[in-house]
Short mmCIF file of C-alpha atoms in Angstrom, two decimals:
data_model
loop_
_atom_site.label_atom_id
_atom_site.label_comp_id
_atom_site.label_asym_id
_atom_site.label_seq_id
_atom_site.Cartn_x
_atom_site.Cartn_y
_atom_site.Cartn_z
CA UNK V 10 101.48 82.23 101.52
CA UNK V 11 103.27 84.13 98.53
CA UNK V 12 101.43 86.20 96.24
CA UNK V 13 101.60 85.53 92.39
CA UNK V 14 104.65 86.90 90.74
CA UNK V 15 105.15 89.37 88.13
CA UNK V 16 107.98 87.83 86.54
CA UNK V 17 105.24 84.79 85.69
CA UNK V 18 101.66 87.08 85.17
CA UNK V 19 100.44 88.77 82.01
CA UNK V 20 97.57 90.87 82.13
CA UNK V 21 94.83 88.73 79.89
CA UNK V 22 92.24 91.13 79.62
CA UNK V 23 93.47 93.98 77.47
CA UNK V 24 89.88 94.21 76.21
CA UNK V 25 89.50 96.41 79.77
CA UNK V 26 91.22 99.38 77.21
CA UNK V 27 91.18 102.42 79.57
CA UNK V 28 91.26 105.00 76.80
CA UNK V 29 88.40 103.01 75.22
CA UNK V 30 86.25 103.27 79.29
CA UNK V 31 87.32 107.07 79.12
CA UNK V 32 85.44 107.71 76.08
CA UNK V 33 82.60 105.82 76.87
CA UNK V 34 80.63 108.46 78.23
CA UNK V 35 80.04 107.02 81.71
CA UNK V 36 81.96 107.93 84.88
CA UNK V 37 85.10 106.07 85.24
CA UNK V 38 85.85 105.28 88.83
CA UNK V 39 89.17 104.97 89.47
CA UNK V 40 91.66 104.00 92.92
CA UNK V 41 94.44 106.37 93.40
CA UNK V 42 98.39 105.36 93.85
CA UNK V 43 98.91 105.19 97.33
CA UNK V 44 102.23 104.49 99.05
CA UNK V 45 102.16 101.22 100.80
CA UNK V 46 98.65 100.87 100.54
CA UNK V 47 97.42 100.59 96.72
CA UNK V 48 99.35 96.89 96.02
CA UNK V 49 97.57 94.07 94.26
CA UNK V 50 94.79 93.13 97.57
CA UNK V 51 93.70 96.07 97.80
CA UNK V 52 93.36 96.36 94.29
CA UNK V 53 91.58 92.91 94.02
CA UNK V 54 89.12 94.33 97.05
CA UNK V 55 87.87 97.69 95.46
CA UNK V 56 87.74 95.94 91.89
CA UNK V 57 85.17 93.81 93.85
CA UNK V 58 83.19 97.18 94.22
CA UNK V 59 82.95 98.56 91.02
CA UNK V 60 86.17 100.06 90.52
CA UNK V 61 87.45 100.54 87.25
CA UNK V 62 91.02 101.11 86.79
CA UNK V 63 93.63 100.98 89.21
CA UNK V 64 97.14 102.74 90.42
CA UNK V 65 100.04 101.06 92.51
CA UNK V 66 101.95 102.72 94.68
CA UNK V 67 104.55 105.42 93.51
CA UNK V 68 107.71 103.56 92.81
CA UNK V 69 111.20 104.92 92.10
CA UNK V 70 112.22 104.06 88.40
CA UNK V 71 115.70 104.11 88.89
CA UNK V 72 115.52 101.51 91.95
CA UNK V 73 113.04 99.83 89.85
CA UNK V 74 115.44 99.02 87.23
CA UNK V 75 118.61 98.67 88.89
CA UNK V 76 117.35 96.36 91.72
CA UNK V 77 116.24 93.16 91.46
CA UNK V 78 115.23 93.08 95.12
CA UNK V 79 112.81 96.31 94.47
CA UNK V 80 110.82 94.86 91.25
CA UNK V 81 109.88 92.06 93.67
CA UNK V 82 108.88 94.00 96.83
CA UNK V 83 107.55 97.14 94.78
CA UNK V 84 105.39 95.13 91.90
CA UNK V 85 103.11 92.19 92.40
CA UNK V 86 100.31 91.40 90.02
CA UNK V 87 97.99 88.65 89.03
CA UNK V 88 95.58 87.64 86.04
CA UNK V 89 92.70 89.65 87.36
CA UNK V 90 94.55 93.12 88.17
CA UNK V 91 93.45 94.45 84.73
CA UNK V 92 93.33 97.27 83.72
CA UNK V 93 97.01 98.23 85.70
CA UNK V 94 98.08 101.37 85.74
CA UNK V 95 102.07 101.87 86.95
CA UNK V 96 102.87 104.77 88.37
CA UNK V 97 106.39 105.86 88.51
CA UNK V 98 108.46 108.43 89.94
CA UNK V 99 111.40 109.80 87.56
CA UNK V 100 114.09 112.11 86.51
CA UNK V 101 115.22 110.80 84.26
CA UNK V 102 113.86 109.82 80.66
CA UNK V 103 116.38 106.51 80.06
CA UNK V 104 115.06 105.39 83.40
CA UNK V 105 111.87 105.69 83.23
CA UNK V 106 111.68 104.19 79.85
CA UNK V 107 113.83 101.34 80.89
CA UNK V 108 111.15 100.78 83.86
CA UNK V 109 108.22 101.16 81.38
CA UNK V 110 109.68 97.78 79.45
CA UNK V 111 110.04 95.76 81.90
CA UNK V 112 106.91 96.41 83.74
CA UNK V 113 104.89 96.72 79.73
CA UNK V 114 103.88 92.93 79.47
CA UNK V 115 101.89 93.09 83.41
CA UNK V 116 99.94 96.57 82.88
CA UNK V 117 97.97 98.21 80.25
CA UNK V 118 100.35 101.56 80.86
CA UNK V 119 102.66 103.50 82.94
CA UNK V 120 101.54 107.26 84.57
CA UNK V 121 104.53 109.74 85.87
CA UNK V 122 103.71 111.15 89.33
CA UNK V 123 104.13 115.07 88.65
CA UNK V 124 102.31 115.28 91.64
CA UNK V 125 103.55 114.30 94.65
CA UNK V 126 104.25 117.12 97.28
CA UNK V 127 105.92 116.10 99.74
CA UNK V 128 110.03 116.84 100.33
CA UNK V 129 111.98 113.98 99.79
CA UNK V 130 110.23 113.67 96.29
CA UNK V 131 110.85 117.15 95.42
CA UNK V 132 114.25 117.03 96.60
CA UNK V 133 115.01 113.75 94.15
CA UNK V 134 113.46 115.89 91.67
CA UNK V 135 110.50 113.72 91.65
CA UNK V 136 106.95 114.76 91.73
CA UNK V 137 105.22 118.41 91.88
CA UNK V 138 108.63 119.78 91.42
CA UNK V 139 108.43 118.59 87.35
CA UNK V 140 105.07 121.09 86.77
CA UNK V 141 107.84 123.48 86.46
CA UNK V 142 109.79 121.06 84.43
CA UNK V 143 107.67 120.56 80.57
CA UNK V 144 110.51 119.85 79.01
CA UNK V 145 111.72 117.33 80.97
CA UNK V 146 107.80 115.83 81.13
CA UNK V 147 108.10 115.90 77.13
CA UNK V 148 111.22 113.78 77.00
CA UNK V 149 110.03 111.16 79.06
CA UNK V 150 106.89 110.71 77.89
CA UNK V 151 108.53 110.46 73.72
CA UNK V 152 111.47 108.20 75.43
CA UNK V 153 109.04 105.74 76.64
CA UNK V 154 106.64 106.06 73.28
CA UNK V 155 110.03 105.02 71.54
CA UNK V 156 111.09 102.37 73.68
CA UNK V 157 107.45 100.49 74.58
CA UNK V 158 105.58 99.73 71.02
CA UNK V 159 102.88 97.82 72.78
CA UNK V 160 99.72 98.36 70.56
CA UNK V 161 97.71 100.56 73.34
CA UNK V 162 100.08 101.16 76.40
CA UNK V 163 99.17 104.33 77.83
CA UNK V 164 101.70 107.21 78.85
CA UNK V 165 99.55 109.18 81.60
CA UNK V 166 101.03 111.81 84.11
CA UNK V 167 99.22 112.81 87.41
CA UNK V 168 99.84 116.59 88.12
CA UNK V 169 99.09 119.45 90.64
CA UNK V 170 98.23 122.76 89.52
CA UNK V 171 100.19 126.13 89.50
CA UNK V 172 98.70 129.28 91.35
CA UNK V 173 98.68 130.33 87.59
CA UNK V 174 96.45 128.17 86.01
CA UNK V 175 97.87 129.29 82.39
CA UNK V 176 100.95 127.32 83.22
CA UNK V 177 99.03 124.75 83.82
CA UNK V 178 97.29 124.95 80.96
CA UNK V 179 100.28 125.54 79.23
CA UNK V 180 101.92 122.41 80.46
CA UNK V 181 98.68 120.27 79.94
CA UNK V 182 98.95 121.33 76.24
CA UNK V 183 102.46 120.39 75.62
CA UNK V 184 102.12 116.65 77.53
CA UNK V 185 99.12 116.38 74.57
CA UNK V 186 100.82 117.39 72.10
CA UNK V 187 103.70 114.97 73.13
CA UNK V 188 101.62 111.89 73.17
CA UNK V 189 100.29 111.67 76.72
CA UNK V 190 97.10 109.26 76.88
CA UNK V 191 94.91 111.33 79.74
CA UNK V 192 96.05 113.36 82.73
CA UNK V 193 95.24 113.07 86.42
CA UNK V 194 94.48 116.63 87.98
CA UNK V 195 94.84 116.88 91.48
CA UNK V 196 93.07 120.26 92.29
CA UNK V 197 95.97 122.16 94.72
CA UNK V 198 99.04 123.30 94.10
CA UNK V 199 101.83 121.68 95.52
CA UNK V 200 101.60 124.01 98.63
CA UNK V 201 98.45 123.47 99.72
CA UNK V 202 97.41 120.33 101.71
CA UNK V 203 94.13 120.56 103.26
CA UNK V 204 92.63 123.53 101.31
CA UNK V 205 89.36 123.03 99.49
CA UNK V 206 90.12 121.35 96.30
CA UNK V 207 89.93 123.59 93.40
CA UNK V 208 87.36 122.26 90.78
CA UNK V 209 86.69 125.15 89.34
CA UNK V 210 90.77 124.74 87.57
CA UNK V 211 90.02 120.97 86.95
CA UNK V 212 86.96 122.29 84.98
CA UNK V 213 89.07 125.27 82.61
CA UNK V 214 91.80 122.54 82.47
CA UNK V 215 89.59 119.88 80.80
CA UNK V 216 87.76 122.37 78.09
CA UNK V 217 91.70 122.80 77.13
CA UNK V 218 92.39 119.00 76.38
CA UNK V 219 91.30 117.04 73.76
CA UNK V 220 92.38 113.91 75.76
CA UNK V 221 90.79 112.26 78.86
CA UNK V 222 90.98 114.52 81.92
CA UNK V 223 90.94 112.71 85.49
CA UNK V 224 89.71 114.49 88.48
CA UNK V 225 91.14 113.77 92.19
CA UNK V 226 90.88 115.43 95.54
CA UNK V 227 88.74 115.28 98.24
CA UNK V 228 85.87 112.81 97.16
CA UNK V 229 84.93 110.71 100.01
CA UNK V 230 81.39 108.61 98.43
CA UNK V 231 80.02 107.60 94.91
CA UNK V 232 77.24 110.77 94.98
CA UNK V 233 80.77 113.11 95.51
CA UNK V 234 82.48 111.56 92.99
CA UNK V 235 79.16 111.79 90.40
CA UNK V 236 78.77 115.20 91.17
CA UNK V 237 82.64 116.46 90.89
CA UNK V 238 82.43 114.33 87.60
CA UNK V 239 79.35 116.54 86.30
CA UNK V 240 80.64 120.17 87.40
CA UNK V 241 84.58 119.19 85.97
CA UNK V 242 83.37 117.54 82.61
CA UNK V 243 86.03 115.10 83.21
CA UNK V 244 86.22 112.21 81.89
CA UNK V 245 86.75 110.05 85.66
CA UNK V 246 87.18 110.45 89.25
CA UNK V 247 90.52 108.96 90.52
CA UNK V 248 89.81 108.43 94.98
CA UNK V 249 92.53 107.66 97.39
CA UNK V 250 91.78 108.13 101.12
CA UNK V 251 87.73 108.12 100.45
CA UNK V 252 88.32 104.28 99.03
CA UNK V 253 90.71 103.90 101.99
CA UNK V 254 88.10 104.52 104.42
CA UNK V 255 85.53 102.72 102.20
CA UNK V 256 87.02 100.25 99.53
CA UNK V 257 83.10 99.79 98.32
CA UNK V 258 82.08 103.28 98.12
CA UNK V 259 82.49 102.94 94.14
CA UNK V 260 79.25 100.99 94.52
CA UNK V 261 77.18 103.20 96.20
CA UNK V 262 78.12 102.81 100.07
CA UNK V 263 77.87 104.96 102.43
CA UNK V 264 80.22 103.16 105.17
CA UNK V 265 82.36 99.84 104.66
CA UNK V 266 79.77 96.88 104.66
CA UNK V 267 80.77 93.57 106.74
CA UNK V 268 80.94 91.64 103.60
CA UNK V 269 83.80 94.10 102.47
CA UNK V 270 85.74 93.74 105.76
CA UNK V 271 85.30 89.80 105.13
CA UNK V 272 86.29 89.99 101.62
CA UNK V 273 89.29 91.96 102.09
CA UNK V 274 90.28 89.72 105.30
CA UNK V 275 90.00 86.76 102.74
CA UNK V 276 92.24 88.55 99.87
CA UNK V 277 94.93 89.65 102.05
CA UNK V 278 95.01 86.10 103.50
CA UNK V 279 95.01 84.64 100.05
CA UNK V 280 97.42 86.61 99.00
CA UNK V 281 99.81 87.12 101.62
CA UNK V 282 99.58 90.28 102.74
CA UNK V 283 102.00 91.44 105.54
CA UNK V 284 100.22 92.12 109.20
CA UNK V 285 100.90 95.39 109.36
CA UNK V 286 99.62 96.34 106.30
CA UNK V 287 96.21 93.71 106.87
CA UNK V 288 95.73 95.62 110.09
CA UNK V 289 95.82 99.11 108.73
CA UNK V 290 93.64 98.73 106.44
CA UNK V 291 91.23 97.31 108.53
CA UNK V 292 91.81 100.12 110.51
CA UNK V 293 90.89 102.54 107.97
CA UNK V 294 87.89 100.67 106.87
CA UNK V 295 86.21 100.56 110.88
CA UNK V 296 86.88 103.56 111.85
CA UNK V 297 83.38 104.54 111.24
CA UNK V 298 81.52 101.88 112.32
CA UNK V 299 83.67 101.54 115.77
CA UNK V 300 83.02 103.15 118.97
CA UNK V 301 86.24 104.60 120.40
CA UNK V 302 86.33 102.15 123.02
CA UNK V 303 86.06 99.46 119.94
CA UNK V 304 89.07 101.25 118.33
CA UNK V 305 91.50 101.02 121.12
CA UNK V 306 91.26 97.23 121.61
CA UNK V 307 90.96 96.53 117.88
CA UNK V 308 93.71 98.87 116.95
CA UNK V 309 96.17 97.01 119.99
CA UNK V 310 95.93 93.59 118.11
CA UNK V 311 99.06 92.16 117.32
CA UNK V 312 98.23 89.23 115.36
CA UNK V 313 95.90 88.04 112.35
CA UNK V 314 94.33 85.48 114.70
CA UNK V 315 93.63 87.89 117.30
CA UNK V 316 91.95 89.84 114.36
CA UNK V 317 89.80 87.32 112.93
CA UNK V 318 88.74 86.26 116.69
CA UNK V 319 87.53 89.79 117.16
CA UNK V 320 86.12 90.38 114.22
CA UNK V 321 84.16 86.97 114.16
CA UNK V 322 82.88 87.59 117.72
CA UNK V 323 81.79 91.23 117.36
CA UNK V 324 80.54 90.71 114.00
CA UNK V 325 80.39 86.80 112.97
CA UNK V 326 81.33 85.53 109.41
#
């Protein structure tokens, strides 16, 4: 079964403004770009459980634009995905803003991943490495406000911090100034991977802003995700591997309930999504309501039948 294409979907509910949910006042709750695993069914399944704005995956602007192969396998939308953040990785201002038009009539905005740690991204001069980079940051964000005149299409970037918070600070103040919508603070620099999350610099980096601040890091239920909220005075809470392990935790959770392994088995089936990918997931979402026993025979399945027989005899539809 394919899934709906982007070349022939246009998001139709630009009502679903994120600036306009960011100053509403209320927590905004939002999924995190993850590689591989943030495409449009898992989107669909945590927008089922009160999620309010979602990320795709990380994608490569220049591939992106120069492959016609990679918008199809990297992008897929439909009618309901709103609001769509894109989140790309770039060097390159031309790029990026040549990725931002194409992709401008399917999202409500584009976010550039100053984030990402790990070495391959870096290398590319992708990712954490452009904290170090403002200027660079400043030319793609005015290349794309030149290029996309959308009335509302966000520019966001999603950053770590420096183990000087002033240059953070310092950088956070020149993205405003440049015309960035919000910004995404993960709390760790680009060093540190499993080190307690540091709120305290999300916190001294939001009384800095006068634009929407997102927290991330370590939030793993919707109580977390309130409470990081309250001590940051951010404006949201973006979640990755909490929503992962819990795609309804955004509506007060505590562990995956059966209807959410059933909804997601009927999205991903609706939709197309690859086995490997339907498997993980599930994977993620039982692993705390398996035994270990349960977890080695569910985890050798090597087909969607096999998984829908298991899961309908262990725990019916």
């Amino acid at each position: 079964m394919k899934s709906d294409c982007m070349q022939t979907t246009i998001c139709q509910e630009r009502k679903k403004d994120p600036i306009e949910m960011f100053h509403s006042g209320q927590l905004v709750k939002v999924c995190a770009p993850m590689v591989r695993y943030s495409k449009l069914a898992f989107r669909t399944l945590v927008r089922k459980y009160s999620c309010d704005l979602c990320y795709t995956p990380m994608i490569v602007a220049a591939d992106f634009v120069k492959s016609i192969k990679a918008r199809d396998s990297e992008f897929t939308t439909n009618q309901g995905d709103c609001p769509l953040i894109v989140q790309f990785a770039a060097n390159d201002a031309r790029l990026l803003s040549d990725a931002a038009r194409i992709v401008c009539p399917y999202a409500n905005g584009i976010d550039i991943n100053c984030g990402c740690p790990q070495r391959w991204a870096m290398a590319e001069g992708y990712g954490a490495c452009l904290i170090n980079k403002p200027e660079l940051v400043r030319d793609m964000v005015k290349q794309v406000r030149n290029q996309v005149e959308t009335p509302g299409f966000s520019v966001s970037i999603k950053i770590r911090i420096h183990d000087d918070l002033k240059r953070t600070v310092d950088l956070c103040r020149k993205a405003e100034a440049t015309g960035v919508s919000w910004i995404t603070v993960h709390g760790r620099t680009a060093e540190e991977r499993h080190q307690p999350v540091h709120y305290d610099s999300i916190k001294i980096i939001k009384e800095n802003m006068s634009i929407p601040v997102i927290a991330n890091g370590d939030i793993r239920s919707l109580k977390e995700a309130e409470n990081v909220w309250q001590i940051t005075g951010t404006d949201g809470v973006m979640v990755a591997r909490g929503l992962l392990a819990n795609p309804a935790m955004f509506a007060g959770y505590e562990e995956t309930p059966l209807k959410c392994i059933w909804d997601w088995v009927d999205i991903a089936l609706e939709l197309g999504t690859p086995y490997m990918c339907f498997h993980q997931h599930l994977m993620y979402m039982m692993e705390k309501i398996t035994s270990r026993q349960e977890k080695r025979v569910f985890n050798a399945l090597s087909s969607t039948s096999a998984i829908i027989d298991y899961l309908t005899d262990h725990y019916g539809i």
